[in-house]
Every structure is written in structure tokens, then in C-alpha cells.
mmCIF file of C-alpha atoms in Angstrom:
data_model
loop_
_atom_site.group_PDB
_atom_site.id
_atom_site.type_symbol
_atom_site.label_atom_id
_atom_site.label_comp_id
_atom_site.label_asym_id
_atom_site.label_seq_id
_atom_site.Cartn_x
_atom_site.Cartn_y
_atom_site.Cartn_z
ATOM 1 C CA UNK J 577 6.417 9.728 -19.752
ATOM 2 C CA UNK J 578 4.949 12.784 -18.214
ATOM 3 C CA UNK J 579 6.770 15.888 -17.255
ATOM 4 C CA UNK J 580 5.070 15.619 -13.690
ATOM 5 C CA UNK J 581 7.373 12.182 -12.754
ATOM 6 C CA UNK J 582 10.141 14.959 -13.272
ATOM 7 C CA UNK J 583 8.780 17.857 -11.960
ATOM 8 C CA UNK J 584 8.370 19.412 -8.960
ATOM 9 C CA UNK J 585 5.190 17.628 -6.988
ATOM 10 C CA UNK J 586 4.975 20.805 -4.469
ATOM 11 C CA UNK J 587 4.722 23.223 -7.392
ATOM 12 C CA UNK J 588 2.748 20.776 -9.468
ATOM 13 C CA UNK J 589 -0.058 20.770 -6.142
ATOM 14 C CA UNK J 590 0.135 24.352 -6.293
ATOM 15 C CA UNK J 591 -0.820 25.145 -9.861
ATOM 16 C CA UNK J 592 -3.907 22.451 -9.507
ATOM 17 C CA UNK J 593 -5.107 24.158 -6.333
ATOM 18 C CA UNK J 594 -6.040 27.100 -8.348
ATOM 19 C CA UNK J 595 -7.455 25.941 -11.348
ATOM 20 C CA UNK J 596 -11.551 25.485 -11.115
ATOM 21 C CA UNK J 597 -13.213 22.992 -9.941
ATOM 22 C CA UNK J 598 -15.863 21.205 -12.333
ATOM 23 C CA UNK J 599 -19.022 18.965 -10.811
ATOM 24 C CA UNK J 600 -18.308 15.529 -11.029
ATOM 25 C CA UNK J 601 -21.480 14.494 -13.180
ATOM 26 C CA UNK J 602 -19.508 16.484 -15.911
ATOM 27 C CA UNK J 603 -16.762 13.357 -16.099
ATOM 28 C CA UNK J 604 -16.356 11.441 -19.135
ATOM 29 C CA UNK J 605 -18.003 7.988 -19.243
ATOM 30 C CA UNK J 606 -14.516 6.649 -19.005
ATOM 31 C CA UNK J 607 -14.616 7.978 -15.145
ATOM 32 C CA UNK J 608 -17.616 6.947 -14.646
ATOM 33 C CA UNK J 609 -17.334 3.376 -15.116
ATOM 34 C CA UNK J 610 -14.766 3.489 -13.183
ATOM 35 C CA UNK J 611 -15.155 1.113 -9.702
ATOM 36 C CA UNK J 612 -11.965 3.400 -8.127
ATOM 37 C CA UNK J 613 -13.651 6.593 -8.932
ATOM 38 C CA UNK J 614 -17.358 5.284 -7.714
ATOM 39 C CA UNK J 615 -15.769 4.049 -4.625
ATOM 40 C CA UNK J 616 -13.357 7.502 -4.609
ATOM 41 C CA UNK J 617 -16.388 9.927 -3.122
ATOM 42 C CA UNK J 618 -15.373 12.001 -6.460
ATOM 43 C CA UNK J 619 -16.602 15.604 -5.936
ATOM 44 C CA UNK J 620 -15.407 17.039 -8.975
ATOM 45 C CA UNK J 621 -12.808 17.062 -11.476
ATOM 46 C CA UNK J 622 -10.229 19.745 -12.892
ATOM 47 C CA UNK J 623 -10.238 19.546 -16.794
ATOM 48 C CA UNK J 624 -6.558 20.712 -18.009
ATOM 49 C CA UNK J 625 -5.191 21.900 -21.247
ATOM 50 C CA UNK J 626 -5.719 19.222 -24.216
ATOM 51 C CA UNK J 627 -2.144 19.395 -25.155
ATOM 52 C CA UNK J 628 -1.292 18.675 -21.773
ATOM 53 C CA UNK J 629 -0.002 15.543 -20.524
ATOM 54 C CA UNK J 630 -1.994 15.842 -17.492
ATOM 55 C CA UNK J 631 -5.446 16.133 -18.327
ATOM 56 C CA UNK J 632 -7.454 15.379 -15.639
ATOM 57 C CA UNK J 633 -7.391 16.103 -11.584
ATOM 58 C CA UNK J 634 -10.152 13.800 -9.470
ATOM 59 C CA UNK J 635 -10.602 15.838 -6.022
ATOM 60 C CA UNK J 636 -12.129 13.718 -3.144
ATOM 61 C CA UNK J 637 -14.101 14.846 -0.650
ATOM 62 C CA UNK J 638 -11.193 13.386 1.992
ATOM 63 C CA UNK J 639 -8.785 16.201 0.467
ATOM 64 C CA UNK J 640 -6.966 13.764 -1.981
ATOM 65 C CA UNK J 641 -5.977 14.554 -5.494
ATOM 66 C CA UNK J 642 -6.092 11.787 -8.216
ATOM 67 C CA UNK J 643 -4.180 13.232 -11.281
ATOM 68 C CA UNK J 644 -5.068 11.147 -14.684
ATOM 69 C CA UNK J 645 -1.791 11.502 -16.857
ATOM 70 C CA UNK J 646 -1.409 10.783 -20.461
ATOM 71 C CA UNK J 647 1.526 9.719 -21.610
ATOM 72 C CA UNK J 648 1.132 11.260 -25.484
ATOM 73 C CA UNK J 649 -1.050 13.735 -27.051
ATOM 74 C CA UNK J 650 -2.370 12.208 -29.694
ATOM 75 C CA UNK J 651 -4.433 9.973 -27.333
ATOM 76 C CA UNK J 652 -6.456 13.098 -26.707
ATOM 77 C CA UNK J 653 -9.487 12.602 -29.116
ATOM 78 C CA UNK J 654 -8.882 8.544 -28.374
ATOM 79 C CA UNK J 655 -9.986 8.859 -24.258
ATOM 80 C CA UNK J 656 -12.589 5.739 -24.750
ATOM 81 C CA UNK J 657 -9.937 3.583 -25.598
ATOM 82 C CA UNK J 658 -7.551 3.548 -22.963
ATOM 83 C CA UNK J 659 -7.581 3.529 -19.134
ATOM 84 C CA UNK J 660 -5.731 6.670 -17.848
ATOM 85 C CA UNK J 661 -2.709 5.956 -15.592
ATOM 86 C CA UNK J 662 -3.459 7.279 -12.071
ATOM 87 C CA UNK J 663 -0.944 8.860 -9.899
ATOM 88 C CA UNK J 664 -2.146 10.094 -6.251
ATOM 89 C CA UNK J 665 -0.859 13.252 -3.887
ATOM 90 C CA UNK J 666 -2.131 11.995 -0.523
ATOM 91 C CA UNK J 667 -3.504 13.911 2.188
ATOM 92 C CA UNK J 668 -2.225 15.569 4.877
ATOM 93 C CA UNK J 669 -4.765 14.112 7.404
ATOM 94 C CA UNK J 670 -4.449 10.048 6.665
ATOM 95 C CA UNK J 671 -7.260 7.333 8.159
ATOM 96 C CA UNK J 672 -5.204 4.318 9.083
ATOM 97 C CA UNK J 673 -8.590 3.160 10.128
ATOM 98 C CA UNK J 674 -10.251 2.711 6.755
ATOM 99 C CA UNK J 675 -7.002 0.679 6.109
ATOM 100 C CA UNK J 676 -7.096 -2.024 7.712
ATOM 101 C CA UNK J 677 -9.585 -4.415 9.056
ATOM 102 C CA UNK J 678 -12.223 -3.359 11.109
ATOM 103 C CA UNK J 679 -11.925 -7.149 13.547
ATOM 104 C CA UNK J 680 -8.287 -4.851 14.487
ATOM 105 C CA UNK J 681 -9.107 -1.707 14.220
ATOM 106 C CA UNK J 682 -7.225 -0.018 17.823
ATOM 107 C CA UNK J 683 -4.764 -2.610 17.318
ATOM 108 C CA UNK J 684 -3.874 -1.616 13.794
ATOM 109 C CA UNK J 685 -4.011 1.510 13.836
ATOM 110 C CA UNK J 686 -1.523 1.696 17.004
ATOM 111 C CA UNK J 687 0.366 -0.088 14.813
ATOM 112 C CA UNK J 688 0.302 1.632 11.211
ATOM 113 C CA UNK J 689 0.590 4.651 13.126
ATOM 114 C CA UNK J 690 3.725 3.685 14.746
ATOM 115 C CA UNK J 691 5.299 2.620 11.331
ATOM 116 C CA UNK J 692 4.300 6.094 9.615
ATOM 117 C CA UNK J 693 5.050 8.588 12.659
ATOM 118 C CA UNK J 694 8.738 6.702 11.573
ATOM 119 C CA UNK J 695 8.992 8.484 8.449
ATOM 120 C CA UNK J 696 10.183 11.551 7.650
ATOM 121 C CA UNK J 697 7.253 14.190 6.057
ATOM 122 C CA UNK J 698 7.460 17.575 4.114
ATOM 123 C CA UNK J 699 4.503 19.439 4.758
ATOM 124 C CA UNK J 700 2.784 22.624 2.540
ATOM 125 C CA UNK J 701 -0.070 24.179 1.944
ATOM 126 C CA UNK J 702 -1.494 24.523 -0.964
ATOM 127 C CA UNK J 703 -4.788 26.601 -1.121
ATOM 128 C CA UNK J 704 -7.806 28.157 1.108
ATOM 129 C CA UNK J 705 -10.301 26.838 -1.621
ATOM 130 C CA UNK J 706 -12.718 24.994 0.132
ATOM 131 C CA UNK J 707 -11.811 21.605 -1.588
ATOM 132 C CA UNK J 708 -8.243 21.718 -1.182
ATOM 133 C CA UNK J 709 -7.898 23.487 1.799
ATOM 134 C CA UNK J 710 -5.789 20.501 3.691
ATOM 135 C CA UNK J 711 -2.602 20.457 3.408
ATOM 136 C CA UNK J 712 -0.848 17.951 1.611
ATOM 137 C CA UNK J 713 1.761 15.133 2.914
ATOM 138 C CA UNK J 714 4.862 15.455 0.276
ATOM 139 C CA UNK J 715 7.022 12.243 1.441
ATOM 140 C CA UNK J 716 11.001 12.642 1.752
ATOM 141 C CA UNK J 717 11.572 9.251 1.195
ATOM 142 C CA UNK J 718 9.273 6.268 -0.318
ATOM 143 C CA UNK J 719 7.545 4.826 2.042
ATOM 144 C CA UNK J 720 8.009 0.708 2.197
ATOM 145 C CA UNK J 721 4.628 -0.201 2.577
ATOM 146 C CA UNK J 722 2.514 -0.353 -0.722
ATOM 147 C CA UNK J 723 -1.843 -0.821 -1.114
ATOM 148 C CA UNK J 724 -2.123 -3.938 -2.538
ATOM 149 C CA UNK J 725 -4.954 -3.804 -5.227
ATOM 150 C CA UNK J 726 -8.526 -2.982 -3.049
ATOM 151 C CA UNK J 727 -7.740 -5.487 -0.194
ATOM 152 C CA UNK J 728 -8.012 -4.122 3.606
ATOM 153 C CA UNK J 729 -5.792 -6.532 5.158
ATOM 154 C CA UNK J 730 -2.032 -5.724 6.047
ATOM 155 C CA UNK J 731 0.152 -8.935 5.993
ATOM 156 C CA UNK J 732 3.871 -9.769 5.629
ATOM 157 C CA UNK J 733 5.450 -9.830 2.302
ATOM 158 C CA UNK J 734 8.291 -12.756 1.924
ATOM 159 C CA UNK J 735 10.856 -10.093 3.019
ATOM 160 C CA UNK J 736 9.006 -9.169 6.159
ATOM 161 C CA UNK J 737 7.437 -5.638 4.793
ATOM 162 C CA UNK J 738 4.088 -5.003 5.443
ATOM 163 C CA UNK J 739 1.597 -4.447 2.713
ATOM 164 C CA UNK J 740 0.464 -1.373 3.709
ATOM 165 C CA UNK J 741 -1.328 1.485 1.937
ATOM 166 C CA UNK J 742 0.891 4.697 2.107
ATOM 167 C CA UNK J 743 -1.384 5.928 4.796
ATOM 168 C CA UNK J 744 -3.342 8.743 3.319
ATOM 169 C CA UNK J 745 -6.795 9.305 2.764
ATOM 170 C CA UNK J 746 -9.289 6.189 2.476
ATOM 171 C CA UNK J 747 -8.010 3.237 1.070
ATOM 172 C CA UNK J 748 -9.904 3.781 -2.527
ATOM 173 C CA UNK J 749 -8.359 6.853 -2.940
ATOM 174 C CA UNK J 750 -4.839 5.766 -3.104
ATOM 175 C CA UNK J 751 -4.236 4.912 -6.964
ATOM 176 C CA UNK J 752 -0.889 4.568 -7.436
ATOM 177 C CA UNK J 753 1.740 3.277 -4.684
ATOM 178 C CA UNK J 754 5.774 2.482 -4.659
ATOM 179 C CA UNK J 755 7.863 0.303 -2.546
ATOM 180 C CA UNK J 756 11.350 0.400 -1.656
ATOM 181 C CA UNK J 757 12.640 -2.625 -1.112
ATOM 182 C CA UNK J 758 16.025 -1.879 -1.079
ATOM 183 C CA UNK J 759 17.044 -3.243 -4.686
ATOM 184 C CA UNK J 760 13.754 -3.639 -5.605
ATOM 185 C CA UNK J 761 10.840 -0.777 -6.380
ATOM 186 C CA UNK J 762 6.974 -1.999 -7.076
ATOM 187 C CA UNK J 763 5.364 0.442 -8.417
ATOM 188 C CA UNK J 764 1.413 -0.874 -8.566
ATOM 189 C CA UNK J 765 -2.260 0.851 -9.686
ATOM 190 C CA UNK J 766 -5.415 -0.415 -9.443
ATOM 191 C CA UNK J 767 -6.921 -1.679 -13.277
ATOM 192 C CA UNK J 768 -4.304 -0.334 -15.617
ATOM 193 C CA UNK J 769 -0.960 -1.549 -17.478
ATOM 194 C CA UNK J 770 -0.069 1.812 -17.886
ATOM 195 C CA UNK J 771 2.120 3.270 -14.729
ATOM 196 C CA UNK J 772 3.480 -0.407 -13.369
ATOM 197 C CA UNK J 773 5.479 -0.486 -17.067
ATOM 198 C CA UNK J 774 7.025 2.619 -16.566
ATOM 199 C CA UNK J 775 8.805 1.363 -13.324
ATOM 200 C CA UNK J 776 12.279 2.303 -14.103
ATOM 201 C CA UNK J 777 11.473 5.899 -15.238
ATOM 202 C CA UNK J 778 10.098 6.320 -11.597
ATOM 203 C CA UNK J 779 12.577 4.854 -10.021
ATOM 204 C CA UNK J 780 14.580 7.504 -11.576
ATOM 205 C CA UNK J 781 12.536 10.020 -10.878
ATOM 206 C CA UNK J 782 13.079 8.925 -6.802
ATOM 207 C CA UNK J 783 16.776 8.658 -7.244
ATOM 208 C CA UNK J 784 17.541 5.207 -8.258
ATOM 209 C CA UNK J 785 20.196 3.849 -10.392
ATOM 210 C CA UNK J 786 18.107 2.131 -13.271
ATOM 211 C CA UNK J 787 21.755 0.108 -13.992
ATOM 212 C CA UNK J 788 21.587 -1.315 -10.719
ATOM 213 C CA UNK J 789 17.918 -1.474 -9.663
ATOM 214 C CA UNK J 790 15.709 -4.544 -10.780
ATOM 215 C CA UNK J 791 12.257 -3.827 -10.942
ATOM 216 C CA UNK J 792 8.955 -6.093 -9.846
ATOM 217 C CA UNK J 793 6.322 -3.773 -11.576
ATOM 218 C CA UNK J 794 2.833 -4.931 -11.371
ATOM 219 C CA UNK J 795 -0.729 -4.018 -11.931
ATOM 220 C CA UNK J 796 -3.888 -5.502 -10.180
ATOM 221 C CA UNK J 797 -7.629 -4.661 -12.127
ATOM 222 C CA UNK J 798 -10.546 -4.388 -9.158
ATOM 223 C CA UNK J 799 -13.420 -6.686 -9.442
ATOM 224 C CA UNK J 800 -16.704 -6.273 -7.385
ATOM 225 C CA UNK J 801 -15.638 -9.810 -5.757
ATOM 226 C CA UNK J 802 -12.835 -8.232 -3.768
ATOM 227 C CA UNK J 803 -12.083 -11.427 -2.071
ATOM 228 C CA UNK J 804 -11.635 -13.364 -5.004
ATOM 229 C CA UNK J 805 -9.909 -11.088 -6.780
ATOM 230 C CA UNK J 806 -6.950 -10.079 -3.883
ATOM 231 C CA UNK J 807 -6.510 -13.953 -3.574
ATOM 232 C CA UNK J 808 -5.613 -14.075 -7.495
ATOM 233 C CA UNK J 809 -3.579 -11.366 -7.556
ATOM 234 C CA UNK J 810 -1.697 -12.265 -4.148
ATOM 235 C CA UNK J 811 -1.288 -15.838 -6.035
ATOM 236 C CA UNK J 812 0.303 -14.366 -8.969
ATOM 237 C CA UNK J 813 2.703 -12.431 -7.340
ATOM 238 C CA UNK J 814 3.939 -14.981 -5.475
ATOM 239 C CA UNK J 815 4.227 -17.100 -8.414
ATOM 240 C CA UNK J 816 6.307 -14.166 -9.848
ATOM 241 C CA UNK J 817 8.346 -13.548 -7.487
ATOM 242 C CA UNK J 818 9.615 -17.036 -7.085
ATOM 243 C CA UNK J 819 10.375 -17.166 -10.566
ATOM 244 C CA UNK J 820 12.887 -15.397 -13.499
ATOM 245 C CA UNK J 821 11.578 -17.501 -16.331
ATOM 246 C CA UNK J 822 10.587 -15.585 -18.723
ATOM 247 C CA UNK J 823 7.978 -18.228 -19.947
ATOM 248 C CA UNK J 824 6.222 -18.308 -17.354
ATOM 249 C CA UNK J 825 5.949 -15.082 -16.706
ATOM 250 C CA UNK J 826 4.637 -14.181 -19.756
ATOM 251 C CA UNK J 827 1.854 -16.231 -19.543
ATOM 252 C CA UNK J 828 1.088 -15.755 -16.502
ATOM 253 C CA UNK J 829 0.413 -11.539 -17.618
ATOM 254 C CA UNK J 830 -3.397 -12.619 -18.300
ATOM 255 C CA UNK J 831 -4.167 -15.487 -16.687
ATOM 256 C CA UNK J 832 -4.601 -14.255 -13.045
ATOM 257 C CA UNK J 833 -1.276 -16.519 -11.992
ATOM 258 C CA UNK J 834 -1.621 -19.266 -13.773
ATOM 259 C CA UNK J 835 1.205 -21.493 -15.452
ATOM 260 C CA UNK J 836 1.273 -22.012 -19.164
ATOM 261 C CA UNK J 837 0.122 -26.152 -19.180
ATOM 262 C CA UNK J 838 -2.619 -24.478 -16.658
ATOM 263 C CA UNK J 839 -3.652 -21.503 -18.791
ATOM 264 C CA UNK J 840 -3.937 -24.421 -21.677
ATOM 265 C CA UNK J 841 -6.238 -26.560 -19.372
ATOM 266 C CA UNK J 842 -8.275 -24.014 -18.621
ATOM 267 C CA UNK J 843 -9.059 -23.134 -22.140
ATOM 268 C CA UNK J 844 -6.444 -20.721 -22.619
ATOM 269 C CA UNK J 845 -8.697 -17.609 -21.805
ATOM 270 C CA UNK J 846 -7.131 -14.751 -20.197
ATOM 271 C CA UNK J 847 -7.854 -14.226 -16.421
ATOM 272 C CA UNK J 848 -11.124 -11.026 -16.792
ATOM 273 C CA UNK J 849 -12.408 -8.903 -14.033
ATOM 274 C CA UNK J 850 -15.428 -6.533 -14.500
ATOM 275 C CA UNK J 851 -13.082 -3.430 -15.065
ATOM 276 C CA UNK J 852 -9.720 -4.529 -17.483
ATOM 277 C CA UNK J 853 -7.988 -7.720 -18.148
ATOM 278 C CA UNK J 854 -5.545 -8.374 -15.189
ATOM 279 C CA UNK J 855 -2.161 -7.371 -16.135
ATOM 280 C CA UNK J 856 1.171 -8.184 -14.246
ATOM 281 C CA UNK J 857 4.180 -7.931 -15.563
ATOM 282 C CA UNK J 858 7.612 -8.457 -13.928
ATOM 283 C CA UNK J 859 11.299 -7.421 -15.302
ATOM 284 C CA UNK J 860 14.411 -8.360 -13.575
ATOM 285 C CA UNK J 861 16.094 -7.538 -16.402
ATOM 286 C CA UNK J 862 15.338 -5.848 -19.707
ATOM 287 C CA UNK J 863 14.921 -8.784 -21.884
ATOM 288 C CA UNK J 864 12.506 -9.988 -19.581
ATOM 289 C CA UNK J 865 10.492 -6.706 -20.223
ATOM 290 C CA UNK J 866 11.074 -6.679 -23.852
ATOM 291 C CA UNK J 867 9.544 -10.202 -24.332
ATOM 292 C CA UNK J 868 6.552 -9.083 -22.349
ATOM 293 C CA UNK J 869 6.151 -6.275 -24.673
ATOM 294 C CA UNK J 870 6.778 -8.238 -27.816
ATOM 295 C CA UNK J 871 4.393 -11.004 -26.770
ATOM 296 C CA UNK J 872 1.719 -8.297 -25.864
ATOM 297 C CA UNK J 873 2.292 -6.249 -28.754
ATOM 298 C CA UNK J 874 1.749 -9.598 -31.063
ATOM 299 C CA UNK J 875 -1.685 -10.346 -29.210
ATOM 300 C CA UNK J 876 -0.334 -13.941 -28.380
ATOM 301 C CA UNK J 877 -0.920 -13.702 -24.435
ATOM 302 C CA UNK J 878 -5.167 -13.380 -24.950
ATOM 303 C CA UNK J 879 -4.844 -9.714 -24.508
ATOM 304 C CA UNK J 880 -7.207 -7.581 -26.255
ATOM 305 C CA UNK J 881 -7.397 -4.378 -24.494
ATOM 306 C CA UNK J 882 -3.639 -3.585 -24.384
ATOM 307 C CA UNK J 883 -1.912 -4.668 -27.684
ATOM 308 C CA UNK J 884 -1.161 -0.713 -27.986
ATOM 309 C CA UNK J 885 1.921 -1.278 -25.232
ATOM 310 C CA UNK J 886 5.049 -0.388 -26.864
ATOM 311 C CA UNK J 887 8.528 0.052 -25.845
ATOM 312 C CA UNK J 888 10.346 2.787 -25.473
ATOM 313 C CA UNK J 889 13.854 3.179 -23.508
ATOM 314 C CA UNK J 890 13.718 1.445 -20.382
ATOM 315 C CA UNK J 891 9.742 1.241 -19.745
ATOM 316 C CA UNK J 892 6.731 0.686 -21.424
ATOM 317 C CA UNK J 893 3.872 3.236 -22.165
ATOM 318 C CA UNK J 894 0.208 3.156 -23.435
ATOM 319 C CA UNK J 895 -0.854 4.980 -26.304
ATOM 320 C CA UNK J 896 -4.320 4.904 -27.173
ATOM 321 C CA UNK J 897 -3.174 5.813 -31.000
ATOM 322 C CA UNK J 898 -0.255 3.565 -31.464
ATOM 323 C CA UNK J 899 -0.837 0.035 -33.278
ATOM 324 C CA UNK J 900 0.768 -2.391 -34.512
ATOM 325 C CA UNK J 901 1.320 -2.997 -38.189
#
């Protein structure tokens, strides 16, 4: 994957504080079209090196930093075809008020508050320039509480966490999350198969043992019906995590939840939202993950827009170059 999962995230923050800032009507279609970026307040954009695996660095006018990082670099003349994977350095200041629903508002926030002022949080600075000048919240530990796809509301998981954004900036510009669940990480991004796949790697990256660690990695596309589109993905991760059949997981990648005699009596068509076909993917073990792959790689699941996912080591990564013979 990228160097950045292994690097340092301090010293990564303080080399993109300094590099220039480019207007925002300057992005590539590909960010344009994007719902997360519209809904981001995108200011501008840092263009990096082309043989660099980061390429791109969103900068919100709340302080955040969305970095876009490629996985090869052969995908760099290939940008329309793939959706960039997303990872997020959240603000110092967060709004625990954008959160959660505005019926609960003082209620929530009390509460959020009280479950973040728990943690433990390195704090730096990073740069005077005007559009980084707040100081970024580096955590010591992963926080258990995760954004789940677009959705505002903060309810119990089956173990009793609390889906919870990691409390930083608005709740668009939080684009990728992890939660520690113990023996379990969920690693999940809003509208692309690209980071949730490459679970394992950053679990390693945050110190766990990938012989020991199963992994519930998921990814959620956004839809302009949010409602809708929360309830489907809630539903299929419930489905998923009730279940280690591999069957029915597989089928249940693109069809929003469904079962396989339900994705047949519906037509068979893969579950679509306005941005990517929904993707979700679960691996308690490898061989779970490898069929995935396999089955995705072979275009039998009704996926179009990903049959580029290949396997490599213990996670998956997109490259917009790589097919299939």
C-alpha cells in the first residue's frame, strides 16, 4: 500500500503544510463529482509529485486534510477510472454538534464529549499558513467509535460501541475511520473498495497482530437518499456480521445486503447508488477474502466498476491499470 500507512503521520502533516495550496475549481472531474468532496466545503487542493503515492491533499475550510492515496503508479495517467482511497488527519478543534442529531443536540454532545475527553491525544502544530493554521489531533490510540457511511445518528453496535464519528471536523469531512473492537478492526470509507480491503495492512500499521486479528472491513457508497441508503448499509452489516458463510457473503458484496435466492428474485442486479456500486466485504479469515477477490476479479458478483481488485499478501488493492486476462 502506501508508504504513509507506515510512515510517520506528524511528519507526513508537516511536509503537506508547506506545499502550495491550489483553488479548488482546478480539481479533476473525478473530485468534482464527488458527493464527499461537494459536501466537504473543499477550498483547495495540494497536487503532489506524479510518482508519488500520495497525489492529492483536499484542505477544508474546517482545518481538515483529506489525503487521496494511490496505491501504484501506473494508475497515474488512469485517474478517471478509479475512485481514490481517502484517508483523513482530523482537526484539532472537532464539532460533536454536526455529528449527531440536531432533535439531541446538548444532550449529545455532553455525551460524545464525555466519551472523547476519555481518550488520550497528541497534539502539534503544523503551520501558520492561513489554511492550516489549526493544529492537528494525532490520536495515541484508535478511537472505538467509527462514522458510519453519511448517517448523523449515533446508536449501539451489537457489542455495545457507539457508532460514532472520530470526532473531528464536520461529519463529511471524515473519510476514512477505524474501530477497535478488541479482536476486531473496521476500517470503513465512504464510496470506495479501495482502503476497507487493505484492513490487515492497517491493522499493522496500528500495532496489531494480523495472525491473531480477524478483520470486518467494509465500505459504504453515499447516495443523495441518505436515509435509504444508511438503512441498506446498516442491513448488510448486520447480515454480515451474523454470518461466516462465505456464500453469502459474497453475494451479498453488491446487492446492498441481500441473500443469494433474494439477489436472484430481484433480478440479480447489483445494489447502485448515484456515486459507486456498494461494496462490503468481510474476512474472518483469509479464504474468506480470497473468494471475495476471486469472485470479483471473475465479474460473477454484477460488479462492473471494480473487477481491477487483486490480491496481494494479506489485503486487497485497486489498480486502475491491472486487469484480468
Amino acid at each position: 500500500m502506501s508508504n504513509f500507512l507506515y510512515g510517520s503521520i506528524p511528519l507526513m502533516a508537516e511536509k503537506i503544510s508547506r506545499l502550495p495550496l491550489r483553488p479548488a475549481e482546478e480539481l479533476p472531474d473525478l473530485y468534482n463529482e464527488s458527493l464527499i468532496i461537494r459536501r466537504g466545503h473543499l477550498i483547495g487542493y495540494i497536487p503532489f509529485h506524479p510518482d508519488a503515492t500520495i497525489l492529492t491533499c483536499m484542505c477544508f475550510e474546517s482545518g481538515g486534510i483529506g489525503l487521496s492515496v494511490y496505491p501504484s503508479l501506473e494508475i497515474a495517467d488512469s485517474l478517471k477510472n478509479i475512485h481514490p482511497v481517502r484517508f483523513l488527519i482530523p482537526t484539532y478543534e472537532y464539532r460533536t454538534y454536526r455529528l449527531l442529531p440536531d432533535k439531541d443536540i446538548k444532550r449529545n454532545e455532553r455525551e460524545a464529549r464525555k466519551l472523547l475527553n476519555n481518550r488520550e491525544f497528541e497534539v502539534i502544530d503544523v503551520s501558520e499558513e492561513p489554511y492550516m493554521s489549526r493544529r492537528l489531533k494525532m490520536f495515541s490510540r484508535i478511537l472505538p467509535y467509527m462514522k458510519y457511511g453519511n448517517s448523523l445518528n449515533a446508536y449501539p453496535l451489537g457489542d455495545g460501541y457507539l457508532q460514532l464519528a472520530l470526532g473531528a471536523l464536520e461529519i463529511s469531512d471524515i473519510l476514512l475511520c477505524v474501530e477497535d473492537h478488541g479482536n476486531t478492526v473496521v476500517v470503513s470509507d465512504e464510496g470506495c473498495a479501495g482502503p476497507v480491503i487493505t484492513a490487515k495492512r492497517i491493522a499493522k500499521y496500528f500495532g496489531y497482530k494480523s495472525e491473531n486479528l480477524g478483520v470486518l472491513a467494509y465500505c459504504e457508497a453515499v447516495s443523495l437518499d441518505e436515509e435509504s441508503t444508511m438503512y441498506a448499509a446498516s442491513e448488510t452489516n448486520k447480515l454480515h456480521l451474523m454470518s461466516d458463510d462465505p456464500d453469502k457473503i459474497k453475494y451479498s458484496i453488491t446487492t446492498g445486503g441481500r441473500t443469494k435466492e433474494e439477489h436472484a428474485s430481484q433480478g440479480g442486479k447489483p445494489y447502485q447508488c448515484p456515486v459507486q456500486v456498494v461494496h462490503s466485504m468481510i474476512a474472518y479469515n483469509d479464504a474468506i477474502l480470497a473468494t471475495c477477490a476471486e469472485e470479483c476479479m471473475k465479474g460473477t458478483l454484477g460488479c462492473t466498476d471494480h473487477k481491477s481488485l487483486v490480491m496481494e499478501e494479506y489485503g486487497l488493492f485497486m489498480r486502475g491499470t491491472e486487469r484480468r486476462p
